[in-house]
Coordinates of C-alpha atoms in Angstrom, one line a residue:
X1 CA -66.8 -16.8 -17.2
X2 CA -63.4 -17.4 -15.6
X3 CA -60.4 -15.6 -17.3
X4 CA -57.2 -17.6 -17.5
X5 CA -53.9 -15.8 -17.4
X6 CA -50.6 -17.3 -18.2
X7 CA -47.8 -16.2 -15.9
X8 CA -44.2 -17.4 -15.5
X9 CA -42.6 -17.9 -12.1
X10 CA -39.0 -18.5 -11.1
X11 CA -38.8 -21.8 -9.3
X12 CA -35.9 -20.5 -7.2
X13 CA -37.0 -17.2 -5.9
X14 CA -40.7 -17.0 -7.0
X15 CA -40.2 -13.9 -9.2
X16 CA -43.2 -13.3 -11.5
X17 CA -42.9 -12.4 -15.2
X18 CA -45.5 -12.1 -18.0
X19 CA -43.1 -13.9 -20.4
X20 CA -40.5 -16.6 -20.3
X21 CA -36.9 -15.5 -19.6
X22 CA -33.7 -17.5 -19.7
X23 CA -32.1 -15.8 -16.7
X24 CA -34.1 -14.6 -13.7
X25 CA -33.4 -10.9 -13.1
X26 CA -34.1 -11.3 -9.3
X27 CA -31.8 -14.1 -8.3
X28 CA -29.7 -14.5 -11.4
X29 CA -30.4 -18.3 -11.9
X30 CA -30.7 -19.7 -15.4
X31 CA -33.6 -21.8 -16.8
X32 CA -35.7 -21.6 -13.7
X33 CA -38.9 -20.0 -15.1
X34 CA -42.0 -22.3 -15.3
X35 CA -45.4 -21.4 -16.8
X36 CA -48.6 -21.5 -14.6
X37 CA -52.2 -20.6 -15.2
X38 CA -54.0 -18.3 -12.9
X39 CA -57.8 -18.0 -12.8
X40 CA -59.2 -14.5 -12.4
X41 CA -62.9 -14.7 -11.3
X42 CA -65.1 -14.5 -8.2
X43 CA -63.2 -17.3 -6.5
X44 CA -60.8 -14.8 -4.9
X45 CA -63.8 -12.9 -3.3
X46 CA -65.2 -16.2 -2.1
X47 CA -61.8 -17.0 -0.6
X48 CA -61.8 -13.7 1.3
X49 CA -65.3 -14.5 2.6
X50 CA -64.1 -17.9 3.9
X51 CA -61.4 -16.2 5.9
X52 CA -63.4 -13.2 7.0
X53 CA -63.4 -14.4 10.6
X54 CA -59.6 -13.7 10.6
X55 CA -59.9 -10.1 9.6
X56 CA -60.1 -7.2 12.0
X57 CA -59.4 -3.5 12.2
X58 CA -55.8 -2.8 11.5
X59 CA -55.2 0.9 11.9
X60 CA -51.8 2.7 12.0
X61 CA -50.6 3.2 15.6
X62 CA -47.8 5.2 17.1
X63 CA -44.9 3.2 18.3
X64 CA -45.3 4.3 21.9
X65 CA -48.9 3.2 21.9
X66 CA -48.1 -0.4 20.9
X67 CA -48.0 -2.8 23.9
X68 CA -45.1 -5.3 23.7
X69 CA -45.8 -7.6 26.6
X70 CA -43.6 -10.6 26.7
X71 CA -45.8 -13.6 25.8
X72 CA -44.9 -16.9 27.4
X73 CA -43.6 -19.5 25.0
X74 CA -45.4 -22.8 24.7
X75 CA -43.5 -25.7 26.2
X76 CA -43.4 -28.4 23.6
X77 CA -42.6 -31.1 26.2
X78 CA -39.5 -31.9 24.2
X79 CA -36.2 -30.5 25.4
X80 CA -34.5 -30.9 22.1
X81 CA -37.2 -29.1 20.2
X82 CA -37.5 -26.4 22.8
X83 CA -33.7 -25.8 22.5
X84 CA -33.8 -25.4 18.7
X85 CA -36.8 -23.1 18.9
X86 CA -35.1 -20.9 21.4
X87 CA -36.9 -21.9 24.5
X88 CA -40.3 -23.0 23.2
X89 CA -42.9 -22.2 20.6
X90 CA -43.8 -18.5 20.2
X91 CA -47.5 -17.7 19.9
X92 CA -48.6 -16.5 16.4
X93 CA -45.4 -17.9 14.9
X94 CA -45.2 -19.9 11.7
X95 CA -42.6 -22.7 11.8
X96 CA -41.5 -24.7 8.7
X97 CA -39.9 -28.2 9.2
X98 CA -38.2 -29.6 6.2
X99 CA -36.4 -32.9 5.5
X100 CA -35.9 -35.8 3.2
X101 CA -38.7 -38.3 2.6
X102 CA -39.0 -40.9 5.3
X103 CA -36.6 -39.1 7.7
X104 CA -39.3 -38.7 10.4
X105 CA -40.9 -35.3 9.9
X106 CA -44.5 -36.5 10.4
X107 CA -43.4 -38.6 13.3
X108 CA -41.8 -35.7 15.0
X109 CA -44.7 -33.3 14.7
X110 CA -47.3 -36.0 15.6
X111 CA -45.3 -37.1 18.6
X112 CA -44.9 -33.5 19.7
X113 CA -48.6 -32.6 19.7
X114 CA -49.6 -35.9 21.3
X115 CA -47.4 -34.9 24.3
X116 CA -49.2 -31.6 24.7
X117 CA -52.1 -32.9 26.8
X118 CA -53.3 -29.4 27.9
X119 CA -53.3 -27.8 24.4
X120 CA -56.1 -28.3 21.9
X121 CA -54.4 -29.0 18.5
X122 CA -55.6 -29.6 15.0
X123 CA -53.5 -31.9 12.8
X124 CA -54.3 -31.3 9.1
X125 CA -53.0 -34.1 6.9
X126 CA -52.8 -33.9 3.1
X127 CA -50.7 -37.0 2.6
X128 CA -52.1 -39.7 5.0
X129 CA -55.6 -40.9 5.9
X130 CA -57.0 -40.7 9.4
X131 CA -56.6 -44.4 9.8
X132 CA -52.9 -44.2 8.9
X133 CA -52.4 -41.5 11.5
X134 CA -54.2 -43.6 14.1
X135 CA -51.9 -46.5 13.4
X136 CA -48.9 -44.2 13.7
X137 CA -50.2 -42.8 17.0
X138 CA -50.7 -46.3 18.4
X139 CA -47.0 -47.1 17.6
X140 CA -46.0 -44.0 19.5
X141 CA -48.2 -45.3 22.4
X142 CA -49.3 -41.8 23.5
X143 CA -52.9 -40.9 24.1
X144 CA -54.3 -37.3 23.8
X145 CA -57.9 -36.3 24.0
X146 CA -57.2 -32.8 22.8
X147 CA -55.8 -33.7 19.4
X148 CA -58.1 -33.4 16.4
X149 CA -57.4 -35.0 13.0
X150 CA -58.7 -33.8 9.6
X151 CA -57.6 -35.0 6.2
X152 CA -58.0 -32.1 3.8
X153 CA -56.0 -30.2 1.1
X154 CA -58.4 -27.4 0.2
X155 CA -57.2 -24.4 2.2
X156 CA -60.6 -22.7 2.2
X157 CA -62.2 -25.7 3.8
X158 CA -59.3 -26.0 6.2
X159 CA -60.0 -22.4 7.5
X160 CA -63.6 -23.5 8.0
X161 CA -62.5 -26.4 10.2
X162 CA -60.2 -24.1 12.1
X163 CA -63.1 -21.7 12.7
X164 CA -65.4 -24.5 13.9
X165 CA -62.8 -26.1 16.2
X166 CA -60.9 -23.1 17.5
X167 CA -57.6 -24.9 18.2
X168 CA -54.6 -23.5 20.1
X169 CA -52.0 -25.1 17.7
X170 CA -52.3 -26.1 14.0
X171 CA -50.1 -28.6 12.2
X172 CA -50.1 -28.7 8.3
X173 CA -48.6 -31.8 6.7
X174 CA -47.6 -30.8 4.2
X175 CA -47.6 -27.3 2.6
X176 CA -46.9 -28.7 -0.8
X177 CA -50.2 -30.6 -0.8
X178 CA -52.4 -27.6 0.0
X179 CA -54.2 -25.6 -2.7
X180 CA -56.5 -22.6 -3.1
X181 CA -59.6 -22.6 -5.4
X182 CA -58.7 -19.2 -6.8
X183 CA -55.4 -20.6 -8.3
X184 CA -55.6 -22.6 -11.5
X185 CA -52.3 -24.3 -11.0
X186 CA -51.9 -27.7 -9.3
X187 CA -50.9 -28.3 -5.7
X188 CA -47.2 -28.0 -5.1
X189 CA -46.7 -25.5 -7.8
X190 CA -44.8 -22.2 -7.3
X191 CA -47.9 -20.0 -7.1
X192 CA -49.9 -22.4 -4.9
X193 CA -47.2 -22.9 -2.3
X194 CA -46.6 -19.1 -2.2
X195 CA -50.2 -18.1 -1.9
X196 CA -51.1 -20.9 0.6
X197 CA -48.1 -20.0 2.8
X198 CA -49.1 -16.3 2.7
X199 CA -52.7 -17.1 3.7
X200 CA -51.5 -19.3 6.6
X201 CA -49.1 -16.6 7.7
X202 CA -52.0 -14.1 7.8
X203 CA -54.1 -16.5 9.8
X204 CA -51.3 -17.1 12.4
X205 CA -50.5 -13.4 12.9
X206 CA -54.2 -12.3 13.1
X207 CA -55.4 -15.1 15.3
X208 CA -52.3 -15.6 17.5
X209 CA -52.4 -19.4 16.9
X210 CA -49.0 -20.9 16.1
X211 CA -48.7 -23.1 13.0
X212 CA -46.2 -25.9 12.3
X213 CA -45.8 -26.7 8.6
X214 CA -44.1 -29.7 7.2
X215 CA -42.3 -29.1 3.9
X216 CA -40.6 -31.3 1.3
X217 CA -37.1 -30.8 0.1
X218 CA -35.6 -31.1 -3.4
X219 CA -32.7 -33.4 -4.4
X220 CA -30.2 -30.6 -3.6
X221 CA -31.5 -30.3 -0.1
X222 CA -33.4 -27.0 -0.3
X223 CA -37.1 -26.6 0.6
X224 CA -39.3 -27.4 -2.3
X225 CA -41.2 -24.4 -3.8
X226 CA -40.2 -20.8 -4.2
X227 CA -37.4 -19.3 -2.1
X228 CA -40.0 -16.8 -0.8
X229 CA -41.5 -19.6 1.3
X230 CA -38.5 -19.5 3.6
X231 CA -38.8 -15.7 3.8
X232 CA -42.5 -15.8 4.8
X233 CA -42.1 -18.1 7.8
X234 CA -40.7 -17.1 11.1
X235 CA -38.6 -20.3 11.7
X236 CA -37.1 -22.9 9.3
X237 CA -36.0 -26.1 10.9
X238 CA -34.1 -28.8 9.0
X239 CA -34.6 -32.4 10.0
X240 CA -31.7 -34.4 8.7
X241 CA -29.9 -37.7 9.1
X242 CA -29.0 -40.9 7.2
X243 CA -31.8 -43.5 7.0
X244 CA -29.1 -46.1 7.6
X245 CA -28.3 -44.6 11.0
X246 CA -30.6 -44.3 14.0
X247 CA -29.6 -40.7 14.8
X248 CA -31.6 -37.6 13.5
X249 CA -30.5 -34.0 13.8
X250 CA -32.8 -31.0 14.0
X251 CA -31.1 -27.8 13.0
X252 CA -32.3 -24.2 13.0
X253 CA -31.6 -22.5 9.6
X254 CA -33.7 -19.4 10.3
X255 CA -35.2 -18.3 13.6
X256 CA -36.6 -14.8 14.3
X257 CA -37.1 -15.7 18.0
X258 CA -33.9 -17.4 18.9
X259 CA -30.4 -18.5 17.8
X260 CA -29.7 -20.5 14.7
X261 CA -26.7 -22.1 16.3
X262 CA -28.7 -24.7 18.3
X263 CA -28.9 -28.4 17.6
X264 CA -31.3 -31.1 18.6
X265 CA -30.4 -34.8 18.4
X266 CA -32.9 -37.7 18.3
X267 CA -32.7 -41.5 18.1
X268 CA -35.2 -43.2 15.8
X269 CA -36.6 -46.5 17.2
X270 CA -39.7 -48.5 16.9
X271 CA -41.7 -46.4 19.3
X272 CA -40.8 -43.1 17.7
X273 CA -38.1 -40.5 18.3
X274 CA -36.2 -40.5 21.5
X275 CA -34.4 -37.4 22.8
X276 CA -30.7 -37.8 23.1
X277 CA -29.7 -35.7 26.1
X278 CA -26.1 -36.8 26.2
X279 CA -24.9 -37.6 22.7
X280 CA -21.3 -37.9 23.7
X281 CA -21.7 -41.3 25.4
X282 CA -23.6 -42.7 22.4
X283 CA -21.2 -41.4 19.8
X284 CA -18.0 -42.9 21.4
X285 CA -16.8 -46.4 20.9
X286 CA -16.0 -48.0 24.2
X287 CA -13.5 -50.5 22.9
X288 CA -11.4 -48.5 20.5
X289 CA -8.2 -49.0 22.4
X290 CA -5.2 -50.4 20.5
X291 CA -6.9 -49.4 17.2
X292 CA -4.9 -47.1 15.0
X293 CA -6.7 -44.3 13.1
X294 CA -9.2 -43.4 15.8
X295 CA -9.1 -40.2 17.8
X296 CA -11.6 -38.4 20.0
X297 CA -12.4 -34.8 19.3
X298 CA -14.1 -32.3 21.7
X299 CA -16.4 -30.4 19.3
X300 CA -19.1 -27.7 19.6
X301 CA -22.3 -27.7 17.5
X302 CA -24.0 -24.4 18.2
X303 CA -23.6 -23.9 21.9
X304 CA -23.7 -27.6 22.7
X305 CA -20.4 -29.5 23.4
X306 CA -20.0 -33.2 22.8
X307 CA -17.2 -35.7 22.1
X308 CA -17.1 -37.5 18.8
X309 CA -14.9 -40.2 17.4
X310 CA -12.9 -39.5 14.2
X311 CA -11.9 -42.5 12.2
X312 CA -9.3 -42.6 9.4
X313 CA -7.8 -45.3 7.1
X314 CA -4.6 -44.7 5.1
X315 CA -3.4 -47.3 2.7
X316 CA -1.3 -47.6 -0.4
X317 CA -3.1 -46.6 -3.6
X318 CA -4.1 -49.8 -5.4
X319 CA -4.7 -47.9 -8.6
X320 CA -3.0 -45.0 -10.3
X321 CA -4.8 -42.1 -8.7
X322 CA -5.0 -42.1 -4.9
X323 CA -8.5 -41.8 -3.5
X324 CA -9.8 -39.1 -1.1
X325 CA -13.1 -39.8 0.7
X326 CA -14.7 -38.1 3.7
X327 CA -18.0 -38.9 5.4
X328 CA -19.4 -36.3 7.7
X329 CA -16.5 -33.9 7.1
X330 CA -15.8 -31.4 4.4
X331 CA -13.7 -33.1 1.7
X332 CA -12.0 -29.8 0.7
X333 CA -10.9 -29.1 4.2
X334 CA -9.6 -32.6 4.5
X335 CA -7.5 -32.1 1.4
X336 CA -6.1 -28.8 2.9
X337 CA -5.2 -30.6 6.1
X338 CA -3.4 -33.4 4.1
X339 CA -1.4 -30.7 2.3
X340 CA -0.4 -29.2 5.7
X341 CA 0.7 -32.6 6.9
X342 CA 2.9 -33.1 3.8
X343 CA 4.3 -29.5 3.6
X344 CA 4.8 -28.6 7.3
X345 CA 5.2 -32.0 9.0
X346 CA 7.0 -33.9 6.2
X347 CA 4.7 -36.9 5.9
X348 CA 4.3 -38.1 2.3
X349 CA 0.6 -39.0 1.6
X350 CA 0.4 -38.1 -2.1
X351 CA 0.5 -41.8 -3.2
X352 CA -1.8 -43.1 -0.5
X353 CA -5.6 -43.5 -0.2
X354 CA -7.1 -41.5 2.6
X355 CA -10.6 -42.3 4.0
X356 CA -12.2 -40.3 6.8
X357 CA -15.3 -41.0 8.7
X358 CA -17.2 -39.2 11.5
X359 CA -18.7 -41.9 13.7
X360 CA -22.5 -41.9 14.1
X361 CA -23.4 -40.5 10.7
X362 CA -23.2 -36.9 11.9
X363 CA -22.0 -34.0 9.8
X364 CA -19.6 -31.7 11.7
X365 CA -18.5 -28.2 10.6
X366 CA -16.5 -27.3 13.7
X367 CA -12.9 -26.2 12.7
X368 CA -11.9 -27.4 16.2
X369 CA -11.9 -30.9 14.7
X370 CA -8.8 -30.2 12.6
X371 CA -6.3 -31.5 15.1
X372 CA -8.3 -34.7 15.7
X373 CA -8.5 -35.3 11.9
X374 CA -4.8 -35.0 11.2
X375 CA -4.0 -37.0 14.3
X376 CA -6.3 -39.8 13.1
X377 CA -4.8 -39.7 9.6
X378 CA -1.2 -39.9 11.0
X379 CA -2.2 -42.6 13.5
X380 CA -3.5 -44.8 10.6
X381 CA -0.5 -44.0 8.4
X382 CA 2.1 -44.9 11.2
X383 CA -0.2 -47.7 12.5
X384 CA 0.2 -46.4 16.0
X385 CA -2.9 -46.0 18.3
X386 CA -3.7 -42.9 20.3
X387 CA -4.3 -43.3 24.0
X388 CA -7.9 -44.0 24.7
X389 CA -8.1 -41.4 27.5
X390 CA -6.9 -38.5 25.3
X391 CA -9.1 -36.1 23.4
X392 CA -8.2 -33.2 21.2
X393 CA -9.4 -29.8 20.2
X394 CA -7.7 -27.3 17.9
X395 CA -7.9 -25.6 14.5
X396 CA -4.9 -26.1 12.1
X397 CA -3.6 -23.2 10.1
X398 CA -1.9 -23.4 6.7
X399 CA 1.5 -22.8 8.3
X400 CA 1.0 -25.7 10.6
X401 CA 0.2 -23.7 13.7
X402 CA -2.6 -24.8 16.1
X403 CA -5.1 -21.9 16.3
X404 CA -7.4 -21.3 19.3
X405 CA -11.0 -22.5 19.3
X406 CA -14.2 -21.1 20.8
X407 CA -15.9 -22.3 24.0
X408 CA -12.8 -24.1 25.3
X409 CA -14.2 -24.4 28.8
X410 CA -17.2 -26.3 27.7
X411 CA -15.1 -28.7 25.7
X412 CA -12.8 -29.3 28.7
X413 CA -15.7 -29.8 31.1
X414 CA -17.4 -32.3 28.7
X415 CA -14.2 -34.3 28.4
X416 CA -13.8 -34.3 32.2
X417 CA -17.4 -35.4 32.7
X418 CA -16.9 -38.4 30.4
X419 CA -13.8 -39.6 32.2
X420 CA -11.0 -38.5 30.0
X421 CA -7.7 -37.9 31.8
X422 CA -5.9 -35.7 29.1
X423 CA -7.0 -33.1 26.6
X424 CA -4.7 -31.4 24.1
X425 CA -5.7 -27.8 23.2
X426 CA -4.1 -24.8 21.5
X427 CA -1.6 -22.8 23.7
X428 CA -3.5 -19.5 23.4
X429 CA -6.7 -21.0 24.6
X430 CA -5.5 -21.1 28.2
X431 CA -5.6 -17.3 28.6
X432 CA -8.2 -16.3 31.1
X433 CA -9.0 -20.0 32.0
X434 CA -9.1 -20.1 35.8
X435 CA -11.5 -23.1 36.5
X436 CA -10.1 -25.9 38.5
X437 CA -10.4 -29.3 36.7
X438 CA -9.0 -32.7 37.4
X439 CA -8.3 -33.5 33.7
X440 CA -4.7 -32.9 32.5
X441 CA -4.5 -30.0 30.0
X442 CA -1.6 -30.0 27.6
X443 CA -1.1 -27.1 25.2
X444 CA 0.6 -27.1 21.7
X445 CA 1.6 -24.4 19.3
X446 CA 2.5 -26.5 16.2
X447 CA 1.3 -29.8 14.7
X448 CA 4.8 -31.2 15.4
X449 CA 4.4 -30.7 19.1
X450 CA 1.0 -32.4 19.1
X451 CA 2.4 -35.4 17.2
X452 CA 5.3 -35.6 19.7
X453 CA 2.8 -35.7 22.6
X454 CA 0.6 -38.4 20.9
X455 CA 3.2 -40.7 19.3
X456 CA 6.4 -40.3 21.3

């Protein structure tokens, strides 16, 4: 007869305890322990038999005896996805793609495997029926005779399908819907997600078949399930964006085979996701001349330069307390920049409402946007427009100095390519810059010098 064992798991880190505790000793979080039942019987042995085709001899080897040939990466036929993955999909890797509901995770993975005409892929869906997937594929208007579809949530049966079909790429949508018979808890629980992810990782490493997993996220933006899930996988990709905007951003949070500084941009339309190869042209407003409160910033996301429009609105406070609001920019950094404006430049904004928006619905963390932000705020406050052929790049310090930013050559080349005639950058950034450009480069040391160039 099956024996039931009650175990408590931390929902944050997955730490196991025989009793409930208020504070997790592993991660230090409070009130995160949940109770789950684990069945101890012959199901575990049956589970091992189901996956016996994966096992092989694994003997200790000397380091010098191990062959480390460079395996070619799999070209995903998607320049944005290849860039974020570090040049393509590595064989035997386990990739987790997380994102909000309805953001386009399933569309991204289905569209990707349909483009891989020469690779036999197996799409395992635990959320949609085969008919729904067929309708989605028809909307994408891509045919692929090497794509197999199976709707299953039992991981033991899934490994049986994998053994029978022998695919070169496996997609699991989603990991929170999968379950093992040996676990008593329901799908999506801490123990089920952890054990299923461990079993899939074992399959990927022993068979050499790469696996793409789709994962849900919680309301605070983290991957649902135990934190150990992100430690198990090789790569964690975050698919984000606002459902009210057409742009989607693919970020790399963790990548054992590449950089985490890369960024992929897509545009959502009726026929799926379209790669945005030059986001600068799409993020800039063509007719912003004679409009106060709008400036152009030369930013860097990862190693990718692009120009983006910064919009600001400053008005007298209609109520007692002035409002501060920022969309796509850190509100605390905006408050710091407003304090610098008031203390170092002498502009009184304490009794005014300040609203800031990054055009296109993007979230930018580049400190090189500081100069563009304070210029947009001052432009709206004075109601004086900034020249449409001018862009800015620079970090603002607490003493009002303009600090140098990284990758200044890429910022200048991007501005020149898009037809801008002037760029204002920090003075120290010109050291070692020897490239010949047609764009006029003006340097500043203090915020007062930048304002004199812009509004004199």
